Amino acid sequence: MIAVLALIAGFPGHFSEIPAPNAPDCEVEVIAPLPKDFDAKDRGTALALARTVLVSLDNYTPGQIRGLTAGRPCECVVMPDCLRIHIETPGQDWRIGLSIAHAAIQDSLFPDDDVKSAIESLPFFKPSYWRYALSSEATSFQGLSKPKLLKFYRQVFRPDHLFVSVRGPFLEGQAFQKWNSYYPDEWKAPIGERLRPAPEERYASNTGPVTVSELRGPSFSGTAPGLTAKILALYALGAGKDSSVFRIVREKLRLSYRQEALLWPTLEGFEMRIVSVFRPREDEGELPDRVRGELYADCDHWTEATRLHALSMAEASLTRQFVLSPLPFFAPEQPAFTAAYWKFKTGHEFDQAGFLDALRQVPLESMISEAKSFLSGARPITLPGR
Amino acid sequence: MISLFAWVAIASHIDSNVETAILPNGSYIYASRRKEASFATLVLTASSRFCPETKATNGQRHLLEHILVEGADGDLDRRLEQAGAFLSASTLRDSMRVTIELSADQLELGIAALEEILKSPTASQKRIDDEIESIGQENALIDDAAELSSAAWEQSYGDMGLDPAGKDMKPGSCKPEQLIALHAKQFAPAGISLVIEGPIDPALAKAEATELLMGRSAAYPVGAPRRSLGGGRIECGAFGEARATPCGPFGSMDQVSKFAAALAIASEVPGSFFTYTPTHAPGEITVGRTDSRNGLGVYVDSATRPQMDDLFERGKRMATQWYERQMRTPGSEAIFRGAIGAGNPNARIEEFLVTLKAMTPSDFAAGFASFGSDKGVTVVGTR
């Protein structure tokens, strides 16, 4: 690894603040992108890191953290493309929220007992069936140790890689000033870190009682043209009772209770997916292609009413807390997360009104074309249940 | 004279933004203007006190919910979506809930949709069997936390705590006439609450709700009250562990102190989950974890009185915050208010805060201790 250096004053990552004068809570988000060569062992390490990174910090004991956040979320989760730290404090304590977040990314203590306990218990953790269906990548805990965890921690939480966002009752500039004060020195960023070859795609063994059946499109960048048309196509395909996936997979084929179309985050950007889960059946291997054919034919019947329905679902999920959304990472009630995450994925600030306007501009033909293109190119995947 | 008195008593104006009524048939209406909201929420909650789950009927209320949301013509939810309105429904042990979100100028559309829900179902046997199949697929997705919680209910209440999901339903096990009879009891007027919140005119909303609910009349005997069988140990096929305790009705000191203690316990054990459904009836509070099989029970059993006292303020604060979160959006407040109003139209969710304020460290410690292995329910995941 070659290291050297861009000299940058203050926080070298991306920071955004959302002043909200009357907000009763403060929300701090840190998005730490995962390396492009992230593999099964890294996933195991990331899970152990997420479990332990907020347990004990340089300036905060576990009891203090619990007291200061007063039962609000203070968590780290592994997403498909990043580690996400989410901290909430009472609104007036926004400085404490930032301080805890900074301590977490800079000075987590990783107590030996907690790391040991995480390494021992994580291999036995079984996600819910739907969570497994969405995140079925293989995970390995083999050889995981505290030194490896610490190395990964330093690699992933490099300040210049981070996207930080905070929402709370502060004045414009106050939160930025506070966060920048943690970085008084010039940041020396190592560059030229060599990546390993991209890992081969592997799935964890399905130990659940339900089969996962899927159509998965190729990965594309968040800056690729046509993102809004793809998203609107996903709303038409899979959001709501009048969507193609609901009408065909659940009602016509009576295949499953839960089936969704998703814009799923990947290390490269996003991929379009249609996922359904059901009790094992003999013909399950043939079902993805059958579903593909039915959905493709359905697209030919899409009309202006389909587009308006998709838009209506999009407005509901983007402006309310409506759950039927193909954007599983989007949370209207957590604007700081959306701000940090959207910047990370697309390079742009998230503008809700502008995004909705862009969706409204997508013509029916483009929506159909994106849906068909996805369906015809998607890989069929079946992960048989027990 | 009695009925005249009832008519006088039905309307109680809390302020100009809130209109409430208890109709002569027992239905409860609450309409509240929430100017800050961008849409309105209608929550129809139907208490299950006239049709509690039994072994013989287990799952049929869930099935009824699946059938009802399709409306008279089988496409109610779809029609609403096309108009930019959204319907969701859920079946709980003590109630069934239908929620509709729409813009404030679509109130009539929402009321019309609820009118369809209140009509007797006309589903054919094939339609019923198809939905039983769908429910089988739904039940295959139940996660570990729900299984641990369900086991706790079973240990605390036996058949009176049956999970309404209905795991054992088979095609042919429910006939159309059974659903019709069940619908009549589930939606008996005396067990109905309709809460409407959002940027609405509360007087107008109350008038529309009154028109919807007033003409209905039917009475049924109340089912046997749920009685706790006490604590004990139970195994279930999930991964993880849980501690639970039966508790009194929502807002009682028994419920509030155990609730606050459970939140405090959950905050001490990272990664733990907490479940409680507000209900007018005796309920169950569960704290568990699905990322490990141990740690939670050991923590609860080893906690000393000074440790409990140290957590008193935190538990109280967390319970207050939980309440505030329920009240934060019109949708969540409507669900919360509807659940209590359907079970007891004279009960007020605000009582929770009054009781919480009165809670002493001793109450809290007693609530905490109720999760101990000697008093509460120990759920052991065997997977």
Short mmCIF file of N, CA, C and O in Angstrom, two decimals, chain A residues 19-125:
data_model
loop_
_atom_site.label_atom_id
_atom_site.label_comp_id
_atom_site.label_asym_id
_atom_site.label_seq_id
_atom_site.Cartn_x
_atom_site.Cartn_y
_atom_site.Cartn_z
N PRO A 19 -30.72 22.55 9.50
CA PRO A 19 -31.25 23.24 10.69
C PRO A 19 -32.77 23.05 10.77
O PRO A 19 -33.47 23.20 9.77
N ALA A 20 -33.26 22.67 11.91
CA ALA A 20 -34.70 22.47 12.12
C ALA A 20 -35.04 23.07 13.49
O ALA A 20 -34.93 22.39 14.52
N PRO A 21 -35.42 24.35 13.50
CA PRO A 21 -35.54 25.10 14.76
C PRO A 21 -36.40 24.42 15.83
O PRO A 21 -36.08 24.50 17.02
N ASN A 22 -37.46 23.74 15.42
CA ASN A 22 -38.37 23.18 16.42
C ASN A 22 -38.23 21.68 16.62
O ASN A 22 -39.07 21.06 17.27
N ALA A 23 -37.19 21.10 16.03
CA ALA A 23 -37.07 19.64 16.11
C ALA A 23 -36.83 19.21 17.56
O ALA A 23 -35.92 19.72 18.22
N PRO A 24 -37.63 18.27 18.07
CA PRO A 24 -37.42 17.82 19.44
C PRO A 24 -36.20 16.91 19.57
O PRO A 24 -35.65 16.76 20.66
N ASP A 25 -35.78 16.33 18.44
CA ASP A 25 -34.65 15.40 18.47
C ASP A 25 -33.56 15.88 17.52
O ASP A 25 -33.82 16.65 16.60
N CYS A 26 -32.38 15.36 17.76
CA CYS A 26 -31.28 15.58 16.82
C CYS A 26 -30.93 14.23 16.20
O CYS A 26 -30.93 13.21 16.88
N GLU A 27 -30.68 14.24 14.91
CA GLU A 27 -30.35 13.02 14.18
C GLU A 27 -28.98 13.21 13.54
O GLU A 27 -28.78 14.16 12.78
N VAL A 28 -28.05 12.33 13.86
CA VAL A 28 -26.72 12.39 13.25
C VAL A 28 -26.51 11.11 12.45
O VAL A 28 -26.78 10.02 12.94
N GLU A 29 -26.05 11.28 11.23
CA GLU A 29 -25.82 10.12 10.37
C GLU A 29 -24.39 10.14 9.86
O GLU A 29 -23.89 11.19 9.44
N VAL A 30 -23.77 8.99 9.88
CA VAL A 30 -22.45 8.85 9.27
C VAL A 30 -22.53 7.68 8.29
O VAL A 30 -22.93 6.58 8.66
N ILE A 31 -22.21 7.97 7.05
CA ILE A 31 -22.16 6.92 6.04
C ILE A 31 -20.69 6.66 5.69
O ILE A 31 -19.98 7.57 5.27
N ALA A 32 -20.26 5.42 5.91
CA ALA A 32 -18.88 5.04 5.60
C ALA A 32 -18.91 4.02 4.47
O ALA A 32 -19.28 2.86 4.69
N PRO A 33 -18.58 4.43 3.24
CA PRO A 33 -18.66 3.50 2.11
C PRO A 33 -17.77 2.28 2.30
O PRO A 33 -16.67 2.38 2.86
N LEU A 34 -18.26 1.14 1.86
CA LEU A 34 -17.47 -0.08 1.95
C LEU A 34 -16.53 -0.15 0.74
O LEU A 34 -16.85 0.37 -0.33
N PRO A 35 -15.37 -0.81 0.91
CA PRO A 35 -14.44 -0.88 -0.23
C PRO A 35 -15.03 -1.71 -1.37
O PRO A 35 -15.85 -2.61 -1.14
N LYS A 36 -14.59 -1.42 -2.56
CA LYS A 36 -15.15 -2.09 -3.75
C LYS A 36 -14.79 -3.58 -3.79
O LYS A 36 -15.41 -4.35 -4.51
N ASP A 37 -13.77 -3.97 -3.02
CA ASP A 37 -13.39 -5.39 -3.01
C ASP A 37 -13.92 -6.11 -1.76
O ASP A 37 -13.40 -7.13 -1.34
N PHE A 38 -14.94 -5.55 -1.20
CA PHE A 38 -15.58 -6.10 0.01
C PHE A 38 -16.03 -7.54 -0.23
O PHE A 38 -16.79 -7.82 -1.17
N ASP A 39 -15.55 -8.46 0.59
CA ASP A 39 -15.89 -9.87 0.36
C ASP A 39 -16.55 -10.50 1.60
O ASP A 39 -16.89 -9.80 2.55
N ALA A 40 -16.72 -11.81 1.55
CA ALA A 40 -17.45 -12.50 2.62
C ALA A 40 -16.79 -12.31 3.99
O ALA A 40 -17.46 -12.12 5.00
N LYS A 41 -15.46 -12.35 4.02
CA LYS A 41 -14.76 -12.15 5.30
C LYS A 41 -14.91 -10.72 5.79
O LYS A 41 -15.06 -10.47 6.99
N ASP A 42 -14.84 -9.79 4.83
CA ASP A 42 -15.04 -8.39 5.22
C ASP A 42 -16.44 -8.20 5.81
O ASP A 42 -16.65 -7.41 6.73
N ARG A 43 -17.41 -8.90 5.23
CA ARG A 43 -18.78 -8.77 5.73
C ARG A 43 -18.86 -9.24 7.19
O ARG A 43 -19.51 -8.61 8.03
N GLY A 44 -18.19 -10.35 7.48
CA GLY A 44 -18.16 -10.83 8.86
C GLY A 44 -17.51 -9.80 9.78
O GLY A 44 -17.99 -9.51 10.88
N THR A 45 -16.40 -9.23 9.29
CA THR A 45 -15.71 -8.21 10.09
C THR A 45 -16.60 -6.99 10.29
O THR A 45 -16.69 -6.43 11.39
N ALA A 46 -17.28 -6.59 9.22
CA ALA A 46 -18.15 -5.41 9.31
C ALA A 46 -19.29 -5.64 10.30
O ALA A 46 -19.67 -4.74 11.06
N LEU A 47 -19.83 -6.85 10.31
CA LEU A 47 -20.92 -7.14 11.24
C LEU A 47 -20.42 -7.07 12.69
O LEU A 47 -21.11 -6.54 13.57
N ALA A 48 -19.22 -7.60 12.93
CA ALA A 48 -18.65 -7.53 14.29
C ALA A 48 -18.35 -6.08 14.66
O ALA A 48 -18.58 -5.65 15.80
N LEU A 49 -17.89 -5.33 13.68
CA LEU A 49 -17.59 -3.91 13.94
C LEU A 49 -18.88 -3.16 14.29
O LEU A 49 -18.92 -2.39 15.25
N ALA A 50 -19.91 -3.42 13.50
CA ALA A 50 -21.18 -2.72 13.74
C ALA A 50 -21.72 -3.03 15.13
O ALA A 50 -22.30 -2.18 15.80
N ARG A 51 -21.55 -4.27 15.56
CA ARG A 51 -22.06 -4.69 16.86
C ARG A 51 -21.31 -4.00 18.01
O ARG A 51 -21.86 -3.80 19.09
N THR A 52 -20.03 -3.66 17.79
CA THR A 52 -19.19 -3.22 18.92
C THR A 52 -18.73 -1.76 18.86
O THR A 52 -18.26 -1.24 19.86
N VAL A 53 -18.90 -1.12 17.72
CA VAL A 53 -18.27 0.21 17.57
C VAL A 53 -18.87 1.26 18.50
O VAL A 53 -18.18 2.20 18.90
N LEU A 54 -20.11 1.10 18.88
CA LEU A 54 -20.74 2.12 19.73
C LEU A 54 -20.86 1.71 21.19
O LEU A 54 -21.48 2.40 21.98
N VAL A 55 -20.23 0.60 21.53
CA VAL A 55 -20.37 0.11 22.91
C VAL A 55 -19.64 1.01 23.90
O VAL A 55 -20.19 1.42 24.92
N SER A 56 -18.40 1.32 23.60
CA SER A 56 -17.62 2.13 24.54
C SER A 56 -16.68 3.03 23.75
O SER A 56 -15.93 2.56 22.91
N LEU A 57 -16.75 4.33 24.03
CA LEU A 57 -15.98 5.29 23.27
C LEU A 57 -14.98 5.98 24.19
O LEU A 57 -15.11 5.91 25.42
N ASP A 58 -14.04 6.64 23.58
CA ASP A 58 -12.96 7.24 24.37
C ASP A 58 -13.50 8.16 25.47
O ASP A 58 -13.07 8.11 26.60
N ASN A 59 -14.47 8.99 25.11
CA ASN A 59 -14.98 9.95 26.09
C ASN A 59 -16.30 9.54 26.72
O ASN A 59 -16.85 10.29 27.52
N TYR A 60 -16.83 8.43 26.30
CA TYR A 60 -18.17 8.05 26.76
C TYR A 60 -18.20 6.58 27.17
O TYR A 60 -17.90 5.70 26.37
N THR A 61 -18.61 6.34 28.40
CA THR A 61 -18.80 4.95 28.83
C THR A 61 -20.14 4.46 28.27
O THR A 61 -20.99 5.28 27.87
N PRO A 62 -20.36 3.14 28.28
CA PRO A 62 -21.66 2.64 27.79
C PRO A 62 -22.83 3.27 28.53
O PRO A 62 -23.84 3.63 27.93
N GLY A 63 -22.69 3.42 29.84
CA GLY A 63 -23.77 4.02 30.63
C GLY A 63 -24.03 5.46 30.22
O GLY A 63 -25.18 5.90 30.14
N GLN A 64 -22.96 6.20 29.98
CA GLN A 64 -23.13 7.60 29.56
C GLN A 64 -23.83 7.68 28.21
O GLN A 64 -24.70 8.52 28.01
N ILE A 65 -23.45 6.82 27.29
CA ILE A 65 -24.08 6.85 25.97
C ILE A 65 -25.57 6.58 26.10
O ILE A 65 -26.40 7.29 25.52
N ARG A 66 -25.91 5.58 26.91
CA ARG A 66 -27.34 5.26 27.08
C ARG A 66 -28.08 6.41 27.73
O ARG A 66 -29.21 6.73 27.38
N GLY A 67 -27.42 7.04 28.70
CA GLY A 67 -28.05 8.17 29.39
C GLY A 67 -28.24 9.36 28.46
O GLY A 67 -29.29 9.99 28.44
N LEU A 68 -27.22 9.65 27.65
CA LEU A 68 -27.26 10.85 26.81
C LEU A 68 -28.23 10.70 25.64
O LEU A 68 -28.85 11.66 25.20
N THR A 69 -28.32 9.49 25.11
CA THR A 69 -29.25 9.30 24.00
C THR A 69 -30.65 9.00 24.53
O THR A 69 -31.62 9.03 23.77
N ALA A 70 -30.75 8.75 25.80
CA ALA A 70 -32.04 8.59 26.49
C ALA A 70 -32.95 7.59 25.79
O ALA A 70 -34.13 7.84 25.57
N GLY A 71 -32.39 6.48 25.41
CA GLY A 71 -33.21 5.42 24.83
C GLY A 71 -33.46 5.59 23.35
O GLY A 71 -34.09 4.74 22.73
N ARG A 72 -32.97 6.66 22.77
CA ARG A 72 -33.13 6.84 21.32
C ARG A 72 -32.13 5.94 20.60
O ARG A 72 -31.18 5.45 21.20
N PRO A 73 -32.33 5.78 19.28
CA PRO A 73 -31.39 4.92 18.55
C PRO A 73 -29.95 5.43 18.64
O PRO A 73 -29.70 6.62 18.56
N CYS A 74 -29.05 4.50 18.82
CA CYS A 74 -27.61 4.79 18.77
C CYS A 74 -27.02 3.49 18.22
O CYS A 74 -26.74 2.57 18.97
N GLU A 75 -26.92 3.42 16.91
CA GLU A 75 -26.64 2.12 16.32
C GLU A 75 -25.76 2.22 15.09
O GLU A 75 -25.67 3.28 14.47
N CYS A 76 -25.16 1.10 14.78
CA CYS A 76 -24.39 1.00 13.55
C CYS A 76 -24.90 -0.23 12.81
O CYS A 76 -25.07 -1.29 13.41
N VAL A 77 -25.21 -0.07 11.54
CA VAL A 77 -25.69 -1.21 10.75
C VAL A 77 -24.87 -1.35 9.48
O VAL A 77 -24.33 -0.37 8.96
N VAL A 78 -24.81 -2.59 9.01
CA VAL A 78 -24.10 -2.86 7.76
C VAL A 78 -25.12 -2.84 6.63
O VAL A 78 -26.04 -3.66 6.61
N MET A 79 -24.97 -1.89 5.72
CA MET A 79 -25.81 -1.87 4.53
C MET A 79 -25.03 -2.53 3.38
O MET A 79 -23.85 -2.80 3.53
N PRO A 80 -25.66 -2.81 2.25
CA PRO A 80 -24.94 -3.50 1.18
C PRO A 80 -23.73 -2.73 0.66
O PRO A 80 -22.80 -3.32 0.11
N ASP A 81 -23.74 -1.42 0.86
CA ASP A 81 -22.69 -0.60 0.28
C ASP A 81 -21.96 0.29 1.29
O ASP A 81 -21.05 1.03 0.90
N CYS A 82 -22.37 0.24 2.53
CA CYS A 82 -21.76 1.15 3.51
C CYS A 82 -22.03 0.67 4.93
O CYS A 82 -22.88 -0.19 5.16
N LEU A 83 -21.29 1.25 5.85
CA LEU A 83 -21.65 1.15 7.27
C LEU A 83 -22.38 2.43 7.61
O LEU A 83 -21.95 3.53 7.21
N ARG A 84 -23.47 2.30 8.33
CA ARG A 84 -24.25 3.47 8.68
C ARG A 84 -24.30 3.61 10.19
O ARG A 84 -24.72 2.69 10.88
N ILE A 85 -23.87 4.76 10.68
CA ILE A 85 -24.03 5.06 12.11
C ILE A 85 -25.18 6.05 12.24
O ILE A 85 -25.25 7.05 11.53
N HIS A 86 -26.12 5.72 13.11
CA HIS A 86 -27.32 6.53 13.29
C HIS A 86 -27.46 6.83 14.78
O HIS A 86 -27.58 5.91 15.59
N ILE A 87 -27.40 8.10 15.11
CA ILE A 87 -27.47 8.49 16.52
C ILE A 87 -28.55 9.56 16.69
O ILE A 87 -28.62 10.52 15.91
N GLU A 88 -29.39 9.38 17.68
CA GLU A 88 -30.38 10.41 18.00
C GLU A 88 -30.18 10.85 19.45
O GLU A 88 -29.92 10.02 20.32
N THR A 89 -30.33 12.13 19.65
CA THR A 89 -30.27 12.68 21.02
C THR A 89 -31.43 13.65 21.18
O THR A 89 -32.04 14.04 20.18
N PRO A 90 -31.73 14.05 22.40
CA PRO A 90 -32.69 15.15 22.54
C PRO A 90 -32.17 16.34 21.74
O PRO A 90 -30.95 16.56 21.64
N GLY A 91 -33.09 17.13 21.16
CA GLY A 91 -32.70 18.20 20.25
C GLY A 91 -31.65 19.13 20.81
O GLY A 91 -30.66 19.45 20.13
N GLN A 92 -31.84 19.55 22.06
CA GLN A 92 -30.92 20.55 22.61
C GLN A 92 -29.51 19.98 22.78
O GLN A 92 -28.55 20.73 22.97
N ASP A 93 -29.38 18.66 22.71
CA ASP A 93 -28.07 18.02 22.89
C ASP A 93 -27.40 17.68 21.56
O ASP A 93 -26.64 16.72 21.47
N TRP A 94 -27.69 18.46 20.51
CA TRP A 94 -27.13 18.12 19.20
C TRP A 94 -25.61 18.09 19.20
O TRP A 94 -24.98 17.29 18.50
N ARG A 95 -24.99 18.92 20.04
CA ARG A 95 -23.51 18.91 20.11
C ARG A 95 -23.03 17.56 20.64
O ARG A 95 -22.01 17.03 20.20
N ILE A 96 -23.79 17.02 21.60
CA ILE A 96 -23.41 15.71 22.15
C ILE A 96 -23.56 14.63 21.08
O ILE A 96 -22.73 13.74 20.96
N GLY A 97 -24.61 14.74 20.28
CA GLY A 97 -24.80 13.78 19.19
C GLY A 97 -23.60 13.78 18.26
O GLY A 97 -23.08 12.72 17.87
N LEU A 98 -23.15 14.98 17.89
CA LEU A 98 -21.99 15.08 17.01
C LEU A 98 -20.74 14.53 17.69
O LEU A 98 -19.93 13.84 17.08
N SER A 99 -20.63 14.83 18.98
CA SER A 99 -19.45 14.38 19.72
C SER A 99 -19.41 12.85 19.80
O SER A 99 -18.35 12.23 19.62
N ILE A 100 -20.56 12.24 20.04
CA ILE A 100 -20.60 10.76 20.10
C ILE A 100 -20.26 10.19 18.72
O ILE A 100 -19.49 9.23 18.60
N ALA A 101 -20.82 10.79 17.68
CA ALA A 101 -20.55 10.29 16.33
C ALA A 101 -19.07 10.40 16.01
O ALA A 101 -18.47 9.46 15.46
N HIS A 102 -18.49 11.51 16.38
CA HIS A 102 -17.06 11.67 16.10
C HIS A 102 -16.23 10.67 16.89
O HIS A 102 -15.30 10.05 16.35
N ALA A 103 -16.59 10.48 18.15
CA ALA A 103 -15.85 9.50 18.96
C ALA A 103 -15.99 8.10 18.36
O ALA A 103 -15.05 7.31 18.37
N ALA A 104 -17.16 7.81 17.82
CA ALA A 104 -17.40 6.47 17.26
C ALA A 104 -16.51 6.22 16.04
O ALA A 104 -16.01 5.11 15.85
N ILE A 105 -16.33 7.23 15.22
CA ILE A 105 -15.56 6.97 14.00
C ILE A 105 -14.06 7.15 14.23
O ILE A 105 -13.25 6.73 13.42
N GLN A 106 -13.72 7.76 15.36
CA GLN A 106 -12.32 8.08 15.58
C GLN A 106 -11.71 7.30 16.74
O GLN A 106 -10.57 6.86 16.66
N ASP A 107 -12.47 7.11 17.80
CA ASP A 107 -11.88 6.62 19.05
C ASP A 107 -12.71 5.53 19.72
O ASP A 107 -12.81 5.50 20.94
N SER A 108 -13.28 4.64 18.95
CA SER A 108 -14.02 3.56 19.60
C SER A 108 -13.02 2.64 20.30
O SER A 108 -11.94 2.37 19.78
N LEU A 109 -13.40 2.15 21.48
CA LEU A 109 -12.45 1.38 22.28
C LEU A 109 -12.53 -0.13 22.04
O LEU A 109 -11.63 -0.86 22.41
N PHE A 110 -13.60 -0.59 21.45
CA PHE A 110 -13.78 -2.02 21.17
C PHE A 110 -13.33 -2.89 22.34
O PHE A 110 -12.30 -3.58 22.27
N PRO A 111 -14.07 -2.87 23.46
CA PRO A 111 -13.66 -3.69 24.63
C PRO A 111 -13.49 -5.16 24.23
O PRO A 111 -14.29 -5.71 23.46
N ASP A 112 -12.45 -5.77 24.78
CA ASP A 112 -12.12 -7.16 24.41
C ASP A 112 -13.31 -8.10 24.58
O ASP A 112 -13.60 -8.92 23.71
N ASP A 113 -13.99 -7.97 25.72
CA ASP A 113 -15.09 -8.89 26.00
C ASP A 113 -16.22 -8.75 24.98
O ASP A 113 -16.84 -9.74 24.58
N ASP A 114 -16.50 -7.51 24.59
CA ASP A 114 -17.59 -7.30 23.62
C ASP A 114 -17.22 -7.82 22.23
O ASP A 114 -18.04 -8.38 21.53
N VAL A 115 -15.97 -7.61 21.85
CA VAL A 115 -15.53 -8.12 20.55
C VAL A 115 -15.58 -9.64 20.55
O VAL A 115 -16.08 -10.27 19.61
N LYS A 116 -15.10 -10.23 21.64
CA LYS A 116 -15.11 -11.70 21.75
C LYS A 116 -16.54 -12.23 21.68
O LYS A 116 -16.84 -13.18 20.93
N SER A 117 -17.42 -11.57 22.42
CA SER A 117 -18.81 -12.01 22.44
C SER A 117 -19.44 -11.87 21.05
O SER A 117 -20.18 -12.75 20.59
N ALA A 118 -19.13 -10.77 20.34
CA ALA A 118 -19.69 -10.58 19.00
C ALA A 118 -19.18 -11.66 18.05
O ALA A 118 -19.95 -12.25 17.28
N ILE A 119 -17.87 -11.94 18.13
CA ILE A 119 -17.29 -12.94 17.22
C ILE A 119 -17.88 -14.32 17.49
O ILE A 119 -18.11 -15.11 16.57
N GLU A 120 -18.14 -14.59 18.76
CA GLU A 120 -18.69 -15.91 19.11
C GLU A 120 -20.16 -16.06 18.75
O GLU A 120 -20.61 -17.12 18.34
N SER A 121 -20.93 -14.99 18.92
CA SER A 121 -22.38 -15.15 18.75
C SER A 121 -22.87 -14.84 17.33
O SER A 121 -23.88 -15.39 16.89
N LEU A 122 -22.16 -13.99 16.61
CA LEU A 122 -22.67 -13.59 15.28
C LEU A 122 -22.89 -14.76 14.32
O LEU A 122 -23.88 -14.75 13.57
N PRO A 123 -22.00 -15.77 14.31
CA PRO A 123 -22.25 -16.86 13.36
C PRO A 123 -23.59 -17.56 13.57
O PRO A 123 -24.10 -18.22 12.67
N PHE A 124 -24.16 -17.41 14.77
CA PHE A 124 -25.42 -18.10 15.04
C PHE A 124 -26.65 -17.23 14.76
O PHE A 124 -27.77 -17.69 14.82
N PHE A 125 -26.39 -15.96 14.49
CA PHE A 125 -27.52 -15.05 14.27
C PHE A 125 -28.19 -15.35 12.93
O PHE A 125 -27.54 -15.49 11.90
#
